[in-house]
Amino acid sequence: MKQVAFTMRLKPGFAEEYQRRHDEIWPALQSLLKESGITDYHIFLDDATNTLFAFQQTAGEGSSQDLGSNEVVKKWWAYMADIMETHPDHSPITKSLTKVFSLK
């Protein structure tokens, strides 16, 4: 399994809305992620900095951020663009993280 971690930024004051939208994640998006080989996907929020930390395990080569050509993902990104820092195409601005430690 490949592990992927990255950060994103939430706009101030939108933590509850971000949580609500993910509590109601679209079934089509959830299915797409699973079909793409993503078996675990976790997002954590640092309230002090509005930084979102995402962690995924995937059997595929890419991550959720590589699915941007899919219409469901494009719609999700547009849906989330008002509460996150995004590129002009509404994809979230992400910063990849390098794994430096694992405890097994």
CSV table of C-alpha atoms in Angstrom, one decimal:
chain,number,residue,atom,x,y,z
A,1,MET,CA,0.0,0.0,0.0
A,2,LYS,CA,1.2,3.5,-0.8
A,3,GLN,CA,0.8,6.2,1.8
A,4,VAL,CA,0.1,9.8,0.8
A,5,ALA,CA,0.0,12.8,3.1
A,6,PHE,CA,-0.7,16.4,2.3
A,7,THR,CA,-1.9,19.7,3.8
A,8,MET,CA,-4.7,22.0,2.6
A,9,ARG,CA,-6.0,25.3,4.1
A,10,LEU,CA,-9.5,26.0,5.4
A,11,LYS,CA,-10.7,29.6,5.3
A,12,PRO,CA,-11.2,31.0,8.9
A,13,GLY,CA,-14.6,30.3,10.5
A,14,PHE,CA,-15.5,27.3,8.3
A,15,ALA,CA,-14.5,24.3,10.5
A,16,GLU,CA,-18.1,23.3,11.3
A,17,GLU,CA,-19.2,23.7,7.7
A,18,TYR,CA,-16.2,21.6,6.5
A,19,GLN,CA,-17.1,18.9,9.0
A,20,ARG,CA,-20.8,19.0,8.0
A,21,ARG,CA,-20.0,18.7,4.3
A,22,HIS,CA,-17.8,15.7,4.9
A,23,ASP,CA,-20.3,14.1,7.2
A,24,GLU,CA,-22.6,14.2,4.1
A,25,ILE,CA,-20.0,13.1,1.5
A,26,TRP,CA,-21.7,12.2,-1.7
A,27,PRO,CA,-22.0,8.5,-2.3
A,28,ALA,CA,-20.7,8.8,-5.9
A,29,LEU,CA,-17.5,10.5,-4.6
A,30,GLN,CA,-17.1,7.9,-1.9
A,31,SER,CA,-17.5,5.1,-4.4
A,32,LEU,CA,-15.0,6.8,-6.8
A,33,LEU,CA,-12.4,7.0,-4.1
A,34,LYS,CA,-12.8,3.4,-3.2
A,35,GLU,CA,-12.8,2.3,-6.8
A,36,SER,CA,-9.5,4.3,-7.3
A,37,GLY,CA,-7.8,2.1,-4.7
A,38,ILE,CA,-8.0,4.5,-1.7
A,39,THR,CA,-8.7,2.3,1.3
A,40,ASP,CA,-8.2,4.8,4.1
A,41,TYR,CA,-8.6,8.5,4.0
A,42,HIS,CA,-8.4,10.7,7.1
A,43,ILE,CA,-8.4,14.5,7.4
A,44,PHE,CA,-7.5,16.3,10.6
A,45,LEU,CA,-7.8,20.0,11.4
A,46,ASP,CA,-5.3,22.2,13.2
A,47,ASP,CA,-7.8,24.8,14.6
A,48,ALA,CA,-5.0,27.3,15.4
A,49,THR,CA,-3.8,27.5,11.8
A,50,ASN,CA,-6.8,26.3,9.8
A,51,THR,CA,-4.5,23.7,8.3
A,52,LEU,CA,-6.0,20.5,7.1
A,53,PHE,CA,-3.8,17.4,7.3
A,54,ALA,CA,-4.9,14.6,5.0
A,55,PHE,CA,-3.6,11.0,5.0
A,56,GLN,CA,-4.5,8.3,2.5
A,57,GLN,CA,-3.5,4.7,1.9
A,58,THR,CA,-4.0,3.7,-1.7
A,59,ALA,CA,-3.4,0.5,-3.8
A,60,GLY,CA,-3.2,2.7,-6.9
A,61,GLU,CA,-0.4,4.9,-8.1
A,62,GLY,CA,-2.1,8.3,-7.3
A,63,SER,CA,-4.1,9.9,-4.6
A,64,SER,CA,-7.5,11.6,-4.5
A,65,GLN,CA,-5.8,14.8,-5.8
A,66,ASP,CA,-5.0,12.9,-9.1
A,67,LEU,CA,-8.8,12.4,-9.8
A,68,GLY,CA,-9.4,16.0,-11.0
A,69,SER,CA,-10.5,15.0,-14.5
A,70,ASN,CA,-13.5,13.2,-13.0
A,71,GLU,CA,-16.8,15.1,-13.2
A,72,VAL,CA,-17.7,14.1,-9.6
A,73,VAL,CA,-14.4,15.4,-8.3
A,74,LYS,CA,-14.8,18.6,-10.2
A,75,LYS,CA,-18.2,19.2,-8.7
A,76,TRP,CA,-17.0,18.4,-5.2
A,77,TRP,CA,-14.1,20.8,-5.6
A,78,ALA,CA,-16.4,23.5,-6.8
A,79,TYR,CA,-18.7,22.8,-3.9
A,80,MET,CA,-15.8,23.1,-1.4
A,81,ALA,CA,-14.2,26.2,-3.0
A,82,ASP,CA,-16.0,28.8,-1.0
A,83,ILE,CA,-14.5,27.4,2.3
A,84,MET,CA,-11.0,26.4,1.3
A,85,GLU,CA,-8.0,27.9,-0.4
A,86,THR,CA,-8.1,26.7,-4.0
A,87,HIS,CA,-6.6,27.1,-7.4
A,88,PRO,CA,-8.7,28.9,-10.2
A,89,ASP,CA,-10.1,25.5,-11.2
A,90,HIS,CA,-11.3,25.0,-7.6
A,91,SER,CA,-8.9,22.2,-6.9
A,92,PRO,CA,-7.5,22.6,-3.3
A,93,ILE,CA,-4.1,24.1,-2.9
A,94,THR,CA,-2.1,21.2,-1.4
A,95,LYS,CA,1.3,20.7,-0.1
A,96,SER,CA,2.7,17.2,-0.2
A,97,LEU,CA,4.4,15.9,2.9
A,98,THR,CA,7.4,13.6,3.2
A,99,LYS,CA,7.2,10.6,5.5
A,100,VAL,CA,10.0,10.7,8.0
A,101,PHE,CA,8.9,8.1,10.6
A,102,SER,CA,6.8,5.0,11.0
A,103,LEU,CA,6.1,2.9,14.0
A,104,LYS,CA,5.1,-0.7,13.2
